[in-house]
């Protein structure tokens, strides 16, 4: 009789321990998402720009800039209401260099955003092949990738190094 009670007690204790472990693991996952959502996009962009000392003078727009939605529309034909925050830096000289990091409100929107950004890359490639073939190689080396709710577009000679920084900072 006593052995049965001890077995039941051990079984109950094991269930409590398993529940505590599950809650701990789930809360750890939540902390990662909170941390990812608080990425400082300006600091990320600044660090990515250090990979190329020859970048031209660039203008930068964020979701809090004047005319942010209109400028974002130049980058992507995408429902702006699905964008949580973004940073977009583009060449002032007309050269192909562009860097954008976009955080969408819902992960389900990442695919549509990436399709739109790929169309942007394809359009830029067509333009540079026709009007400035020497610069088309920069667009051909573009990087388009994502992690969680973040999407990176990098059109620079050092796009791969920028992708490495993005992956290190975002995941």
mmCIF file of C-alpha atoms in Angstrom:
data_model
loop_
_atom_site.group_PDB
_atom_site.id
_atom_site.type_symbol
_atom_site.label_atom_id
_atom_site.label_comp_id
_atom_site.label_asym_id
_atom_site.label_seq_id
_atom_site.Cartn_x
_atom_site.Cartn_y
_atom_site.Cartn_z
ATOM 1 C CA UNK A 1 0.000 0.000 0.000
ATOM 2 C CA UNK A 2 2.762 2.414 0.958
ATOM 3 C CA UNK A 3 4.695 1.527 -2.236
ATOM 4 C CA UNK A 4 1.654 2.437 -4.343
ATOM 5 C CA UNK A 5 1.357 5.858 -2.687
ATOM 6 C CA UNK A 6 5.078 6.504 -3.175
ATOM 7 C CA UNK A 7 4.819 5.531 -6.866
ATOM 8 C CA UNK A 8 1.838 7.875 -7.305
ATOM 9 C CA UNK A 9 3.703 10.653 -5.530
ATOM 10 C CA UNK A 10 6.789 10.134 -7.733
ATOM 11 C CA UNK A 11 4.605 10.106 -10.839
ATOM 12 C CA UNK A 12 2.885 13.342 -9.761
ATOM 13 C CA UNK A 13 6.222 14.959 -8.985
ATOM 14 C CA UNK A 14 7.586 13.982 -12.406
ATOM 15 C CA UNK A 15 4.527 15.530 -14.092
ATOM 16 C CA UNK A 16 5.043 18.776 -12.177
ATOM 17 C CA UNK A 17 8.723 18.846 -13.157
ATOM 18 C CA UNK A 18 7.869 18.210 -16.819
ATOM 19 C CA UNK A 19 5.271 21.002 -16.765
ATOM 20 C CA UNK A 20 7.752 23.440 -15.236
ATOM 21 C CA UNK A 21 10.349 22.509 -17.877
ATOM 22 C CA UNK A 22 7.812 22.979 -20.680
ATOM 23 C CA UNK A 23 6.783 26.407 -19.395
ATOM 24 C CA UNK A 24 10.442 27.406 -19.056
ATOM 25 C CA UNK A 25 11.211 26.349 -22.620
ATOM 26 C CA UNK A 26 8.179 28.164 -24.000
ATOM 27 C CA UNK A 27 8.985 31.358 -22.166
ATOM 28 C CA UNK A 28 12.569 31.207 -23.468
ATOM 29 C CA UNK A 29 11.200 31.097 -27.017
ATOM 30 C CA UNK A 30 9.069 34.138 -26.284
ATOM 31 C CA UNK A 31 12.093 36.086 -25.061
ATOM 32 C CA UNK A 32 13.905 35.463 -28.366
ATOM 33 C CA UNK A 33 10.993 36.864 -30.372
ATOM 34 C CA UNK A 34 10.786 39.938 -28.136
ATOM 35 C CA UNK A 35 14.513 40.461 -28.541
ATOM 36 C CA UNK A 36 14.297 40.090 -32.343
ATOM 37 C CA UNK A 37 11.462 42.618 -32.538
ATOM 38 C CA UNK A 38 13.589 45.194 -30.753
ATOM 39 C CA UNK A 39 16.456 45.179 -33.263
ATOM 40 C CA UNK A 40 17.879 48.656 -33.821
ATOM 41 C CA UNK A 41 17.621 48.889 -37.610
ATOM 42 C CA UNK A 42 19.782 52.027 -37.840
ATOM 43 C CA UNK A 43 22.617 50.335 -35.932
ATOM 44 C CA UNK A 44 22.230 47.238 -38.113
ATOM 45 C CA UNK A 45 22.377 49.331 -41.293
ATOM 46 C CA UNK A 46 25.410 51.246 -40.036
ATOM 47 C CA UNK A 47 27.235 48.000 -39.285
ATOM 48 C CA UNK A 48 26.359 46.550 -42.703
ATOM 49 C CA UNK A 49 27.632 49.702 -44.418
ATOM 50 C CA UNK A 50 31.062 49.224 -42.800
ATOM 51 C CA UNK A 51 31.595 46.241 -45.108
ATOM 52 C CA UNK A 52 32.016 48.564 -48.101
ATOM 53 C CA UNK A 53 34.127 51.694 -47.797
ATOM 54 C CA UNK A 54 33.310 52.633 -51.406
ATOM 55 C CA UNK A 55 29.540 53.021 -51.012
ATOM 56 C CA UNK A 56 28.232 56.174 -52.686
ATOM 57 C CA UNK A 57 26.448 58.922 -50.750
ATOM 58 C CA UNK A 58 23.145 57.403 -49.692
ATOM 59 C CA UNK A 59 19.775 58.645 -48.443
ATOM 60 C CA UNK A 60 17.968 56.698 -45.748
ATOM 61 C CA UNK A 61 14.253 56.439 -45.041
ATOM 62 C CA UNK A 62 12.476 54.742 -42.133
ATOM 63 C CA UNK A 63 8.840 54.229 -41.207
ATOM 64 C CA UNK A 64 8.970 57.494 -39.240
ATOM 65 C CA UNK A 65 10.321 59.595 -42.125
ATOM 66 C CA UNK A 66 8.205 62.088 -44.002
ATOM 67 C CA UNK A 67 6.663 60.369 -47.064
ATOM 68 C CA UNK A 68 7.791 56.974 -45.735
ATOM 69 C CA UNK A 69 4.923 55.067 -47.339
ATOM 70 C CA UNK A 70 5.488 56.662 -50.767
ATOM 71 C CA UNK A 71 9.219 55.946 -50.642
ATOM 72 C CA UNK A 72 8.591 52.377 -49.502
ATOM 73 C CA UNK A 73 6.312 51.963 -52.543
ATOM 74 C CA UNK A 74 9.325 52.652 -54.777
ATOM 75 C CA UNK A 75 11.109 49.730 -53.115
ATOM 76 C CA UNK A 76 8.240 47.255 -53.001
ATOM 77 C CA UNK A 77 4.732 46.876 -54.374
ATOM 78 C CA UNK A 78 3.534 45.593 -51.015
ATOM 79 C CA UNK A 79 0.687 46.363 -48.612
ATOM 80 C CA UNK A 80 2.296 48.990 -46.370
ATOM 81 C CA UNK A 81 -0.127 48.231 -43.540
ATOM 82 C CA UNK A 82 1.703 44.910 -43.118
ATOM 83 C CA UNK A 83 5.012 46.688 -42.415
ATOM 84 C CA UNK A 84 5.887 47.152 -38.751
ATOM 85 C CA UNK A 85 9.142 49.042 -39.315
ATOM 86 C CA UNK A 86 11.789 49.403 -41.998
ATOM 87 C CA UNK A 87 14.987 51.099 -42.998
ATOM 88 C CA UNK A 88 15.837 51.715 -46.646
ATOM 89 C CA UNK A 89 19.068 53.284 -47.848
ATOM 90 C CA UNK A 90 19.634 54.041 -51.526
ATOM 91 C CA UNK A 91 22.280 55.727 -53.640
ATOM 92 C CA UNK A 92 21.950 59.455 -54.244
ATOM 93 C CA UNK A 93 24.075 59.170 -57.388
ATOM 94 C CA UNK A 94 21.848 56.833 -59.410
ATOM 95 C CA UNK A 95 24.147 53.854 -58.940
ATOM 96 C CA UNK A 96 22.497 50.528 -58.051
ATOM 97 C CA UNK A 97 23.401 50.329 -54.348
ATOM 98 C CA UNK A 98 20.434 49.776 -52.028
ATOM 99 C CA UNK A 99 20.085 48.253 -48.575
ATOM 100 C CA UNK A 100 16.736 47.577 -46.931
ATOM 101 C CA UNK A 101 15.675 45.759 -43.793
ATOM 102 C CA UNK A 102 11.941 45.343 -43.307
ATOM 103 C CA UNK A 103 10.165 43.982 -40.245
ATOM 104 C CA UNK A 104 6.644 42.803 -41.062
ATOM 105 C CA UNK A 105 3.878 42.634 -38.491
ATOM 106 C CA UNK A 106 2.920 39.061 -39.415
ATOM 107 C CA UNK A 107 5.353 36.341 -40.505
ATOM 108 C CA UNK A 108 2.790 35.177 -43.080
ATOM 109 C CA UNK A 109 3.552 38.354 -45.080
ATOM 110 C CA UNK A 110 7.256 37.539 -45.548
ATOM 111 C CA UNK A 111 6.692 35.514 -48.737
ATOM 112 C CA UNK A 112 4.710 38.267 -50.459
ATOM 113 C CA UNK A 113 7.283 40.868 -49.461
ATOM 114 C CA UNK A 114 10.109 38.724 -50.812
ATOM 115 C CA UNK A 115 8.281 38.262 -54.142
ATOM 116 C CA UNK A 116 7.840 42.015 -54.407
ATOM 117 C CA UNK A 117 11.490 42.684 -53.566
ATOM 118 C CA UNK A 118 12.599 40.073 -56.118
ATOM 119 C CA UNK A 119 10.528 41.925 -58.734
ATOM 120 C CA UNK A 120 12.325 45.129 -57.660
ATOM 121 C CA UNK A 121 15.718 43.434 -58.114
ATOM 122 C CA UNK A 122 14.671 42.108 -61.535
ATOM 123 C CA UNK A 123 13.522 45.569 -62.603
ATOM 124 C CA UNK A 124 16.767 47.184 -61.413
ATOM 125 C CA UNK A 125 18.779 44.508 -63.229
ATOM 126 C CA UNK A 126 16.916 45.200 -66.474
ATOM 127 C CA UNK A 127 17.514 48.930 -66.101
ATOM 128 C CA UNK A 128 21.227 48.593 -65.448
ATOM 129 C CA UNK A 129 21.759 46.019 -68.197
ATOM 130 C CA UNK A 130 20.232 48.488 -70.642
ATOM 131 C CA UNK A 131 21.617 51.833 -69.410
ATOM 132 C CA UNK A 132 24.774 51.036 -67.447
ATOM 133 C CA UNK A 133 25.944 47.455 -68.106
ATOM 134 C CA UNK A 134 29.100 47.964 -66.034
ATOM 135 C CA UNK A 135 26.951 48.317 -62.900
ATOM 136 C CA UNK A 136 24.647 45.372 -63.683
ATOM 137 C CA UNK A 137 27.037 42.967 -61.924
ATOM 138 C CA UNK A 138 26.336 44.732 -58.616
ATOM 139 C CA UNK A 139 22.612 44.003 -59.042
ATOM 140 C CA UNK A 140 23.331 40.428 -60.145
ATOM 141 C CA UNK A 141 25.069 39.905 -56.787
ATOM 142 C CA UNK A 142 22.045 41.096 -54.802
ATOM 143 C CA UNK A 143 21.083 39.250 -51.638
ATOM 144 C CA UNK A 144 17.460 38.730 -50.649
ATOM 145 C CA UNK A 145 16.947 36.751 -47.460
ATOM 146 C CA UNK A 146 14.843 36.641 -44.321
ATOM 147 C CA UNK A 147 14.869 35.568 -40.707
ATOM 148 C CA UNK A 148 11.650 35.336 -38.732
ATOM 149 C CA UNK A 149 9.750 38.572 -39.568
ATOM 150 C CA UNK A 150 12.793 40.418 -40.969
ATOM 151 C CA UNK A 151 13.679 40.646 -44.650
ATOM 152 C CA UNK A 152 17.013 41.893 -46.005
ATOM 153 C CA UNK A 153 17.610 43.299 -49.471
ATOM 154 C CA UNK A 154 21.234 44.178 -50.185
ATOM 155 C CA UNK A 155 22.387 45.392 -53.579
ATOM 156 C CA UNK A 156 26.042 46.278 -53.086
ATOM 157 C CA UNK A 157 29.410 44.792 -53.993
ATOM 158 C CA UNK A 158 29.549 43.407 -50.426
ATOM 159 C CA UNK A 159 26.015 41.989 -50.228
ATOM 160 C CA UNK A 160 27.286 38.644 -48.914
ATOM 161 C CA UNK A 161 29.111 40.276 -46.004
ATOM 162 C CA UNK A 162 25.988 42.298 -45.229
ATOM 163 C CA UNK A 163 23.976 39.074 -45.191
ATOM 164 C CA UNK A 164 26.436 37.609 -42.684
ATOM 165 C CA UNK A 165 25.913 40.582 -40.362
ATOM 166 C CA UNK A 166 22.126 40.343 -40.790
ATOM 167 C CA UNK A 167 22.155 36.638 -39.898
ATOM 168 C CA UNK A 168 24.427 37.273 -36.906
ATOM 169 C CA UNK A 169 22.214 40.075 -35.531
ATOM 170 C CA UNK A 170 18.757 38.747 -36.449
ATOM 171 C CA UNK A 171 19.288 35.008 -36.502
#
